[in-house]
Amino acid sequence: MPSSLRVVLAEDSVLLREGLIGLLARFGHEVAAAVGDAEALREAVAAHAPDIVVTDVRMPPGFQDEGLRAAVALRAARPELPVLVLSQYVQRSYATELLDSGDGTGVGYLLKDRIGQVEEFLDALTRVAAGGTVVDPEVVRQLLRRRRDPLAALTPREREVLGLVAEGHSNGAIARRLVVTEAAVGKHIGNILGKLDLPPAEDTHRRVLAVLTYLRA
Amino acid sequence: MDVRTPWQALTRPLAYPRSVWPWRSAGYLASGAVTGAAALAVLLVLAMFSLLLVGLPLLLFAGVALGGIERRRLRIAETTPAADPHRVPDTPGLAAWLRIRVREQATWRELAYAVLHATVLWPLDLIVLAVCLGLPAALLGAPLRLALDGQETKVVKAYLVTSYPEAFAASLLGAVLLVALLYPVAALAGARAAMARALLAPRETELTDRIGEVTRSRARLVDAFEAERRRIERDLHDGAQQRLVALTMTLGLARLDAPPGSPLGDQLAKAHDEAGQVLTELRELIHGIHPQVLADFGLGAALADAADRSAVPVDADIELPRLPTAVESAGYFAVCEALANIGKHSGATKARLTARYASGSLTLLVQDDGRGGADPAGGSGLTGLADRIAVLDGTLTISSPPGGPTLIRVEIPCPPPSA
């Protein structure tokens, strides 16, 4: 993954668009195109072949979820295209729909508030561009309160670990956060995958499936 | 008793001759003779044209027009006005008017009345007037006729009067007859008016239609309110929220530039956190005004999200298609209010939400294991929601015995989803 990303940006608010261009440029990323609606987003992606697409959910012409629809459509055409969706809503439905697109890797669903946490935002951007899966901690926190099948089988600690996986953290990052060894995290994840009935396969894939199970629960 | 019809006037026979009712009754019959004769003339002409088919729609016009005139004329006999049974066409123009009139039963009742009035009723009116008023009047006028004619005069074309005593006797008879025959006048006028009302005034079902119209106008008000709500949400979302995001971004960048641990850095951190909190609060506020997920994904997803947000854990069992916007909106806010009440008042540890659509009706059930005793009349937010649901012909029922559990049931009829 290049340290400098070619970004196609879709955001209808001029103020925010200019701010994001400045922010990304300042940290060495190249904004190949910045557009204001979903149709222009599709054209810009076709024209520029970016490393990552960053898009707002609500955009013209309908000001509903055009941005999200465009992101899902783009990933249907190119499942490996990394997409980071910025949303003004803590909404499971949006996150689930996005994660369902493609194979669930290289997608992110972040609250717009997160742009203000500049380093967190850039970190999420690079992780998604590298094929990671990132769900906003706020969405994850809300879901953590739910105690329902198929997560009923998980211990509180396993749920905590799964929450951090959903936010898109690596085993190392989770270990640091929980102040345990990376091996312990690996063991927890193994248990989670077992309890969620996700048979062994390629590792990152199963992680995404676990996150999806988690979001749908 | 407030006398409203000739028949009611007859129930007080002694007061009747001195009241205004004999005049009203006679006036009604006399004007009926005029409109009836005119209607006969018009119908005869139109009937001739009908042979060429062009007269048929005109016949319809004539019936409706006469109906209008006769409803107004009814005010002569009765004090209660007769309402117009016709619906107002949605679109202007003759074609729309004709389309709606042809389908209305009232139009055909009016035509029937017109035919009846033109052929049978108005001659009857005239005969009764002639016998009950004309005959006594002729008798009353006998002395005058005698004075004018000289030696002798024929009263009512039959009875020869030759002297003043005879003439005055006839006059007296006339006076007595006049008073006596005033009663049948009112009886006939009452019968005619009752019949006109039966044929020309709206029926029960047509009144129900009208109530439907009133409900529709209330529904339009609710729609307008809903639109306003969305406009406010959009303004906040596209304005204040975007600016705040831009502000926190600027503050975030500034923080990176400020030397760590410096007073400037601390101030910036404080401002940054503050702006972040305002942003969170604004997001919650906007969501409360109108959740975007409701418009994008529908009631099912919106309810699942509401269950996510609930302070009390909610076991949600939701299976819904997309439904009309007004129904989704009313259902959503009802469940939100119910869940908020559970969180605030019930002391419940868990709640259960069931949402189904079956045979033309949306059913939402919210049940908790709390202490019960919820009072829907206690000025709770549920009263307002019950009103909104009532506009959609729906019902909101609450069962909440002291000690619990509380069960809230919302039912809203709506057409099946188009998709």
JSON list of C-alpha atoms in Angstrom, two decimals, chain B residues 14-184:
[
{"chain": "B", "resi": 14, "resn": "LEU", "atom": "CA", "xyz": [-104.77, 26.30, 18.34]},
{"chain": "B", "resi": 15, "resn": "ALA", "atom": "CA", "xyz": [-101.62, 28.31, 17.82]},
{"chain": "B", "resi": 16, "resn": "TYR", "atom": "CA", "xyz": [-101.23, 27.21, 14.22]},
{"chain": "B", "resi": 17, "resn": "PRO", "atom": "CA", "xyz": [-103.67, 29.55, 12.41]},
{"chain": "B", "resi": 18, "resn": "ARG", "atom": "CA", "xyz": [-102.17, 32.61, 14.07]},
{"chain": "B", "resi": 19, "resn": "SER", "atom": "CA", "xyz": [-98.62, 31.56, 13.41]},
{"chain": "B", "resi": 20, "resn": "VAL", "atom": "CA", "xyz": [-96.48, 32.14, 10.35]},
{"chain": "B", "resi": 21, "resn": "TRP", "atom": "CA", "xyz": [-96.80, 28.49, 9.34]},
{"chain": "B", "resi": 22, "resn": "PRO", "atom": "CA", "xyz": [-99.97, 28.71, 7.23]},
{"chain": "B", "resi": 23, "resn": "TRP", "atom": "CA", "xyz": [-98.24, 31.40, 5.20]},
{"chain": "B", "resi": 24, "resn": "ARG", "atom": "CA", "xyz": [-95.06, 29.39, 4.86]},
{"chain": "B", "resi": 25, "resn": "SER", "atom": "CA", "xyz": [-96.98, 26.27, 3.88]},
{"chain": "B", "resi": 26, "resn": "ALA", "atom": "CA", "xyz": [-99.06, 28.10, 1.30]},
{"chain": "B", "resi": 27, "resn": "GLY", "atom": "CA", "xyz": [-95.97, 29.88, -0.01]},
{"chain": "B", "resi": 28, "resn": "TYR", "atom": "CA", "xyz": [-94.17, 26.57, -0.38]},
{"chain": "B", "resi": 29, "resn": "LEU", "atom": "CA", "xyz": [-97.02, 24.99, -2.32]},
{"chain": "B", "resi": 30, "resn": "ALA", "atom": "CA", "xyz": [-97.51, 28.05, -4.52]},
{"chain": "B", "resi": 31, "resn": "SER", "atom": "CA", "xyz": [-93.83, 28.32, -5.42]},
{"chain": "B", "resi": 32, "resn": "GLY", "atom": "CA", "xyz": [-93.84, 24.55, -5.98]},
{"chain": "B", "resi": 33, "resn": "ALA", "atom": "CA", "xyz": [-96.55, 24.97, -8.57]},
{"chain": "B", "resi": 34, "resn": "VAL", "atom": "CA", "xyz": [-94.37, 27.54, -10.35]},
{"chain": "B", "resi": 35, "resn": "THR", "atom": "CA", "xyz": [-91.14, 25.49, -10.35]},
{"chain": "B", "resi": 36, "resn": "GLY", "atom": "CA", "xyz": [-93.05, 22.33, -11.23]},
{"chain": "B", "resi": 37, "resn": "ALA", "atom": "CA", "xyz": [-94.70, 23.93, -14.24]},
{"chain": "B", "resi": 38, "resn": "ALA", "atom": "CA", "xyz": [-91.34, 25.32, -15.36]},
{"chain": "B", "resi": 39, "resn": "ALA", "atom": "CA", "xyz": [-89.71, 21.90, -14.85]},
{"chain": "B", "resi": 40, "resn": "LEU", "atom": "CA", "xyz": [-92.41, 20.28, -16.96]},
{"chain": "B", "resi": 41, "resn": "ALA", "atom": "CA", "xyz": [-91.72, 22.69, -19.79]},
{"chain": "B", "resi": 42, "resn": "VAL", "atom": "CA", "xyz": [-87.96, 22.12, -19.62]},
{"chain": "B", "resi": 43, "resn": "LEU", "atom": "CA", "xyz": [-88.30, 18.34, -19.38]},
{"chain": "B", "resi": 44, "resn": "LEU", "atom": "CA", "xyz": [-90.62, 18.24, -22.38]},
{"chain": "B", "resi": 45, "resn": "VAL", "atom": "CA", "xyz": [-88.13, 20.16, -24.48]},
{"chain": "B", "resi": 46, "resn": "LEU", "atom": "CA", "xyz": [-85.22, 18.03, -23.29]},
{"chain": "B", "resi": 47, "resn": "ALA", "atom": "CA", "xyz": [-87.18, 14.83, -23.85]},
{"chain": "B", "resi": 48, "resn": "MET", "atom": "CA", "xyz": [-87.53, 15.83, -27.47]},
{"chain": "B", "resi": 49, "resn": "PHE", "atom": "CA", "xyz": [-83.81, 16.48, -27.71]},
{"chain": "B", "resi": 50, "resn": "SER", "atom": "CA", "xyz": [-83.13, 13.18, -26.01]},
{"chain": "B", "resi": 51, "resn": "LEU", "atom": "CA", "xyz": [-84.38, 11.46, -29.09]},
{"chain": "B", "resi": 52, "resn": "LEU", "atom": "CA", "xyz": [-81.21, 12.87, -30.66]},
{"chain": "B", "resi": 53, "resn": "LEU", "atom": "CA", "xyz": [-79.16, 11.75, -27.58]},
{"chain": "B", "resi": 54, "resn": "VAL", "atom": "CA", "xyz": [-77.73, 15.24, -26.96]},
{"chain": "B", "resi": 55, "resn": "GLY", "atom": "CA", "xyz": [-80.50, 15.83, -24.47]},
{"chain": "B", "resi": 56, "resn": "LEU", "atom": "CA", "xyz": [-79.37, 13.14, -22.07]},
{"chain": "B", "resi": 57, "resn": "PRO", "atom": "CA", "xyz": [-76.51, 15.02, -20.38]},
{"chain": "B", "resi": 58, "resn": "LEU", "atom": "CA", "xyz": [-78.67, 18.13, -20.41]},
{"chain": "B", "resi": 59, "resn": "LEU", "atom": "CA", "xyz": [-81.35, 16.13, -18.61]},
{"chain": "B", "resi": 60, "resn": "LEU", "atom": "CA", "xyz": [-78.78, 15.38, -15.94]},
{"chain": "B", "resi": 61, "resn": "PHE", "atom": "CA", "xyz": [-77.94, 19.08, -15.67]},
{"chain": "B", "resi": 62, "resn": "ALA", "atom": "CA", "xyz": [-81.60, 19.94, -15.37]},
{"chain": "B", "resi": 63, "resn": "GLY", "atom": "CA", "xyz": [-82.11, 17.41, -12.59]},
{"chain": "B", "resi": 64, "resn": "VAL", "atom": "CA", "xyz": [-79.13, 18.70, -10.64]},
{"chain": "B", "resi": 65, "resn": "ALA", "atom": "CA", "xyz": [-80.13, 22.32, -11.21]},
{"chain": "B", "resi": 66, "resn": "LEU", "atom": "CA", "xyz": [-83.70, 21.70, -10.10]},
{"chain": "B", "resi": 67, "resn": "GLY", "atom": "CA", "xyz": [-82.35, 19.82, -7.08]},
{"chain": "B", "resi": 68, "resn": "GLY", "atom": "CA", "xyz": [-80.41, 22.92, -6.10]},
{"chain": "B", "resi": 69, "resn": "ILE", "atom": "CA", "xyz": [-83.42, 25.18, -6.54]},
{"chain": "B", "resi": 70, "resn": "GLU", "atom": "CA", "xyz": [-85.68, 22.81, -4.63]},
{"chain": "B", "resi": 71, "resn": "ARG", "atom": "CA", "xyz": [-83.24, 22.53, -1.73]},
{"chain": "B", "resi": 72, "resn": "ARG", "atom": "CA", "xyz": [-83.28, 26.32, -1.44]},
{"chain": "B", "resi": 73, "resn": "ARG", "atom": "CA", "xyz": [-87.06, 26.43, -1.80]},
{"chain": "B", "resi": 74, "resn": "LEU", "atom": "CA", "xyz": [-87.29, 23.93, 1.02]},
{"chain": "B", "resi": 75, "resn": "ARG", "atom": "CA", "xyz": [-86.30, 26.74, 3.37]},
{"chain": "B", "resi": 76, "resn": "ILE", "atom": "CA", "xyz": [-89.76, 28.26, 2.80]},
{"chain": "B", "resi": 77, "resn": "ALA", "atom": "CA", "xyz": [-91.43, 25.25, 4.39]},
{"chain": "B", "resi": 78, "resn": "GLU", "atom": "CA", "xyz": [-88.78, 24.14, 6.86]},
{"chain": "B", "resi": 79, "resn": "THR", "atom": "CA", "xyz": [-86.31, 26.05, 8.96]},
{"chain": "B", "resi": 80, "resn": "THR", "atom": "CA", "xyz": [-83.56, 23.40, 8.75]},
{"chain": "B", "resi": 81, "resn": "PRO", "atom": "CA", "xyz": [-81.49, 23.83, 5.60]},
{"chain": "B", "resi": 82, "resn": "ALA", "atom": "CA", "xyz": [-80.91, 20.77, 3.39]},
{"chain": "B", "resi": 83, "resn": "ALA", "atom": "CA", "xyz": [-77.24, 20.07, 2.74]},
{"chain": "B", "resi": 84, "resn": "ASP", "atom": "CA", "xyz": [-75.89, 19.49, -0.73]},
{"chain": "B", "resi": 85, "resn": "PRO", "atom": "CA", "xyz": [-75.43, 15.73, -1.25]},
{"chain": "B", "resi": 86, "resn": "HIS", "atom": "CA", "xyz": [-72.91, 16.18, -4.07]},
{"chain": "B", "resi": 87, "resn": "ARG", "atom": "CA", "xyz": [-69.17, 15.86, -3.82]},
{"chain": "B", "resi": 88, "resn": "VAL", "atom": "CA", "xyz": [-66.96, 18.66, -5.06]},
{"chain": "B", "resi": 89, "resn": "PRO", "atom": "CA", "xyz": [-64.97, 17.49, -8.10]},
{"chain": "B", "resi": 90, "resn": "ASP", "atom": "CA", "xyz": [-61.22, 17.25, -7.50]},
{"chain": "B", "resi": 91, "resn": "THR", "atom": "CA", "xyz": [-60.39, 18.78, -10.85]},
{"chain": "B", "resi": 92, "resn": "PRO", "atom": "CA", "xyz": [-62.08, 21.68, -12.60]},
{"chain": "B", "resi": 93, "resn": "GLY", "atom": "CA", "xyz": [-63.85, 21.29, -15.92]},
{"chain": "B", "resi": 94, "resn": "LEU", "atom": "CA", "xyz": [-67.11, 19.97, -17.23]},
{"chain": "B", "resi": 95, "resn": "ALA", "atom": "CA", "xyz": [-65.83, 16.46, -17.90]},
{"chain": "B", "resi": 96, "resn": "ALA", "atom": "CA", "xyz": [-64.71, 15.91, -14.32]},
{"chain": "B", "resi": 97, "resn": "TRP", "atom": "CA", "xyz": [-67.97, 17.36, -13.08]},
{"chain": "B", "resi": 98, "resn": "LEU", "atom": "CA", "xyz": [-70.01, 15.03, -15.28]},
{"chain": "B", "resi": 99, "resn": "ARG", "atom": "CA", "xyz": [-67.91, 12.00, -14.34]},
{"chain": "B", "resi": 100, "resn": "ILE", "atom": "CA", "xyz": [-68.44, 12.53, -10.65]},
{"chain": "B", "resi": 101, "resn": "ARG", "atom": "CA", "xyz": [-72.13, 13.42, -10.99]},
{"chain": "B", "resi": 102, "resn": "VAL", "atom": "CA", "xyz": [-72.98, 10.38, -13.11]},
{"chain": "B", "resi": 103, "resn": "ARG", "atom": "CA", "xyz": [-71.56, 8.09, -10.44]},
{"chain": "B", "resi": 104, "resn": "GLU", "atom": "CA", "xyz": [-73.43, 9.72, -7.58]},
{"chain": "B", "resi": 105, "resn": "GLN", "atom": "CA", "xyz": [-76.70, 8.26, -6.41]},
{"chain": "B", "resi": 106, "resn": "ALA", "atom": "CA", "xyz": [-77.83, 11.74, -5.42]},
{"chain": "B", "resi": 107, "resn": "THR", "atom": "CA", "xyz": [-77.82, 12.84, -9.07]},
{"chain": "B", "resi": 108, "resn": "TRP", "atom": "CA", "xyz": [-80.29, 10.11, -10.01]},
{"chain": "B", "resi": 109, "resn": "ARG", "atom": "CA", "xyz": [-82.48, 10.83, -7.02]},
{"chain": "B", "resi": 110, "resn": "GLU", "atom": "CA", "xyz": [-82.62, 14.44, -8.14]},
{"chain": "B", "resi": 111, "resn": "LEU", "atom": "CA", "xyz": [-83.64, 13.38, -11.64]},
{"chain": "B", "resi": 112, "resn": "ALA", "atom": "CA", "xyz": [-86.37, 11.17, -10.20]},
{"chain": "B", "resi": 113, "resn": "TYR", "atom": "CA", "xyz": [-87.57, 14.07, -8.11]},
{"chain": "B", "resi": 114, "resn": "ALA", "atom": "CA", "xyz": [-87.58, 16.35, -11.14]},
{"chain": "B", "resi": 115, "resn": "VAL", "atom": "CA", "xyz": [-89.76, 13.94, -13.14]},
{"chain": "B", "resi": 116, "resn": "LEU", "atom": "CA", "xyz": [-92.11, 13.42, -10.20]},
{"chain": "B", "resi": 117, "resn": "HIS", "atom": "CA", "xyz": [-92.31, 17.13, -9.49]},
{"chain": "B", "resi": 118, "resn": "ALA", "atom": "CA", "xyz": [-92.96, 18.07, -13.10]},
{"chain": "B", "resi": 119, "resn": "THR", "atom": "CA", "xyz": [-95.66, 15.45, -13.69]},
{"chain": "B", "resi": 120, "resn": "VAL", "atom": "CA", "xyz": [-97.59, 14.73, -10.48]},
{"chain": "B", "resi": 121, "resn": "LEU", "atom": "CA", "xyz": [-96.58, 16.99, -7.64]},
{"chain": "B", "resi": 122, "resn": "TRP", "atom": "CA", "xyz": [-97.06, 20.48, -8.92]},
{"chain": "B", "resi": 123, "resn": "PRO", "atom": "CA", "xyz": [-100.64, 19.89, -10.18]},
{"chain": "B", "resi": 124, "resn": "LEU", "atom": "CA", "xyz": [-101.36, 18.43, -6.77]},
{"chain": "B", "resi": 125, "resn": "ASP", "atom": "CA", "xyz": [-99.94, 21.55, -5.14]},
{"chain": "B", "resi": 126, "resn": "LEU", "atom": "CA", "xyz": [-102.16, 23.68, -7.33]},
{"chain": "B", "resi": 127, "resn": "ILE", "atom": "CA", "xyz": [-105.32, 21.68, -6.68]},
{"chain": "B", "resi": 128, "resn": "VAL", "atom": "CA", "xyz": [-104.86, 21.76, -2.94]},
{"chain": "B", "resi": 129, "resn": "LEU", "atom": "CA", "xyz": [-104.17, 25.48, -2.98]},
{"chain": "B", "resi": 130, "resn": "ALA", "atom": "CA", "xyz": [-107.26, 26.09, -5.10]},
{"chain": "B", "resi": 131, "resn": "VAL", "atom": "CA", "xyz": [-109.53, 24.03, -2.88]},
{"chain": "B", "resi": 132, "resn": "CYS", "atom": "CA", "xyz": [-108.17, 25.06, 0.50]},
{"chain": "B", "resi": 133, "resn": "LEU", "atom": "CA", "xyz": [-107.54, 28.74, -0.17]},
{"chain": "B", "resi": 134, "resn": "GLY", "atom": "CA", "xyz": [-109.32, 29.62, -3.41]},
{"chain": "B", "resi": 135, "resn": "LEU", "atom": "CA", "xyz": [-112.71, 28.22, -2.43]},
{"chain": "B", "resi": 136, "resn": "PRO", "atom": "CA", "xyz": [-112.94, 29.93, 0.99]},
{"chain": "B", "resi": 137, "resn": "ALA", "atom": "CA", "xyz": [-111.61, 33.13, -0.55]},
{"chain": "B", "resi": 138, "resn": "ALA", "atom": "CA", "xyz": [-114.36, 33.05, -3.15]},
{"chain": "B", "resi": 139, "resn": "LEU", "atom": "CA", "xyz": [-116.97, 32.55, -0.43]},
{"chain": "B", "resi": 140, "resn": "LEU", "atom": "CA", "xyz": [-115.47, 35.32, 1.65]},
{"chain": "B", "resi": 141, "resn": "GLY", "atom": "CA", "xyz": [-115.65, 37.70, -1.24]},
{"chain": "B", "resi": 142, "resn": "ALA", "atom": "CA", "xyz": [-119.38, 37.03, -1.89]},
{"chain": "B", "resi": 143, "resn": "PRO", "atom": "CA", "xyz": [-120.66, 40.39, -0.45]},
{"chain": "B", "resi": 144, "resn": "LEU", "atom": "CA", "xyz": [-118.13, 42.26, -2.48]},
{"chain": "B", "resi": 145, "resn": "ARG", "atom": "CA", "xyz": [-119.07, 40.39, -5.66]},
{"chain": "B", "resi": 146, "resn": "LEU", "atom": "CA", "xyz": [-122.73, 41.10, -4.97]},
{"chain": "B", "resi": 147, "resn": "ALA", "atom": "CA", "xyz": [-121.97, 44.77, -4.55]},
{"chain": "B", "resi": 148, "resn": "LEU", "atom": "CA", "xyz": [-120.02, 44.84, -7.79]},
{"chain": "B", "resi": 149, "resn": "ASP", "atom": "CA", "xyz": [-122.40, 42.68, -9.88]},
{"chain": "B", "resi": 150, "resn": "GLY", "atom": "CA", "xyz": [-125.66, 44.33, -8.61]},
{"chain": "B", "resi": 151, "resn": "GLN", "atom": "CA", "xyz": [-128.75, 42.14, -8.20]},
{"chain": "B", "resi": 152, "resn": "GLU", "atom": "CA", "xyz": [-127.24, 38.71, -8.15]},
{"chain": "B", "resi": 153, "resn": "THR", "atom": "CA", "xyz": [-123.91, 36.90, -8.41]},
{"chain": "B", "resi": 154, "resn": "LYS", "atom": "CA", "xyz": [-122.71, 33.36, -8.70]},
{"chain": "B", "resi": 155, "resn": "VAL", "atom": "CA", "xyz": [-120.34, 32.22, -6.03]},
{"chain": "B", "resi": 156, "resn": "VAL", "atom": "CA", "xyz": [-117.87, 29.52, -6.98]},
{"chain": "B", "resi": 157, "resn": "LYS", "atom": "CA", "xyz": [-119.62, 29.35, -10.34]},
{"chain": "B", "resi": 158, "resn": "ALA", "atom": "CA", "xyz": [-122.42, 27.28, -8.83]},
{"chain": "B", "resi": 159, "resn": "TYR", "atom": "CA", "xyz": [-124.30, 28.93, -6.04]},
{"chain": "B", "resi": 160, "resn": "LEU", "atom": "CA", "xyz": [-126.52, 31.83, -6.87]},
{"chain": "B", "resi": 161, "resn": "VAL", "atom": "CA", "xyz": [-126.61, 34.60, -4.28]},
{"chain": "B", "resi": 162, "resn": "THR", "atom": "CA", "xyz": [-129.26, 37.18, -4.53]},
{"chain": "B", "resi": 163, "resn": "SER", "atom": "CA", "xyz": [-129.32, 39.03, -1.20]},
{"chain": "B", "resi": 164, "resn": "TYR", "atom": "CA", "xyz": [-126.82, 40.46, 1.25]},
{"chain": "B", "resi": 165, "resn": "PRO", "atom": "CA", "xyz": [-127.84, 38.17, 4.14]},
{"chain": "B", "resi": 166, "resn": "GLU", "atom": "CA", "xyz": [-127.15, 35.23, 1.85]},
{"chain": "B", "resi": 167, "resn": "ALA", "atom": "CA", "xyz": [-123.89, 36.79, 0.76]},
{"chain": "B", "resi": 168, "resn": "PHE", "atom": "CA", "xyz": [-122.75, 37.40, 4.32]},
{"chain": "B", "resi": 169, "resn": "ALA", "atom": "CA", "xyz": [-123.73, 33.86, 5.27]},
{"chain": "B", "resi": 170, "resn": "ALA", "atom": "CA", "xyz": [-121.54, 32.61, 2.42]},
{"chain": "B", "resi": 171, "resn": "SER", "atom": "CA", "xyz": [-118.80, 34.92, 3.62]},
{"chain": "B", "resi": 172, "resn": "LEU", "atom": "CA", "xyz": [-119.06, 33.52, 7.12]},
{"chain": "B", "resi": 173, "resn": "LEU", "atom": "CA", "xyz": [-118.96, 29.99, 5.75]},
{"chain": "B", "resi": 174, "resn": "GLY", "atom": "CA", "xyz": [-115.88, 31.00, 3.79]},
{"chain": "B", "resi": 175, "resn": "ALA", "atom": "CA", "xyz": [-114.14, 32.30, 6.90]},
{"chain": "B", "resi": 176, "resn": "VAL", "atom": "CA", "xyz": [-114.88, 29.12, 8.80]},
{"chain": "B", "resi": 177, "resn": "LEU", "atom": "CA", "xyz": [-113.76, 26.99, 5.85]},
{"chain": "B", "resi": 178, "resn": "LEU", "atom": "CA", "xyz": [-110.61, 29.05, 5.42]},
{"chain": "B", "resi": 179, "resn": "VAL", "atom": "CA", "xyz": [-109.52, 28.40, 8.96]},
{"chain": "B", "resi": 180, "resn": "ALA", "atom": "CA", "xyz": [-110.47, 24.74, 8.76]},
{"chain": "B", "resi": 181, "resn": "LEU", "atom": "CA", "xyz": [-108.72, 24.17, 5.44]},
{"chain": "B", "resi": 182, "resn": "LEU", "atom": "CA", "xyz": [-105.51, 25.82, 6.58]},
{"chain": "B", "resi": 183, "resn": "TYR", "atom": "CA", "xyz": [-104.74, 22.52, 8.32]},
{"chain": "B", "resi": 184, "resn": "PRO", "atom": "CA", "xyz": [-104.64, 20.33, 5.21]}
]
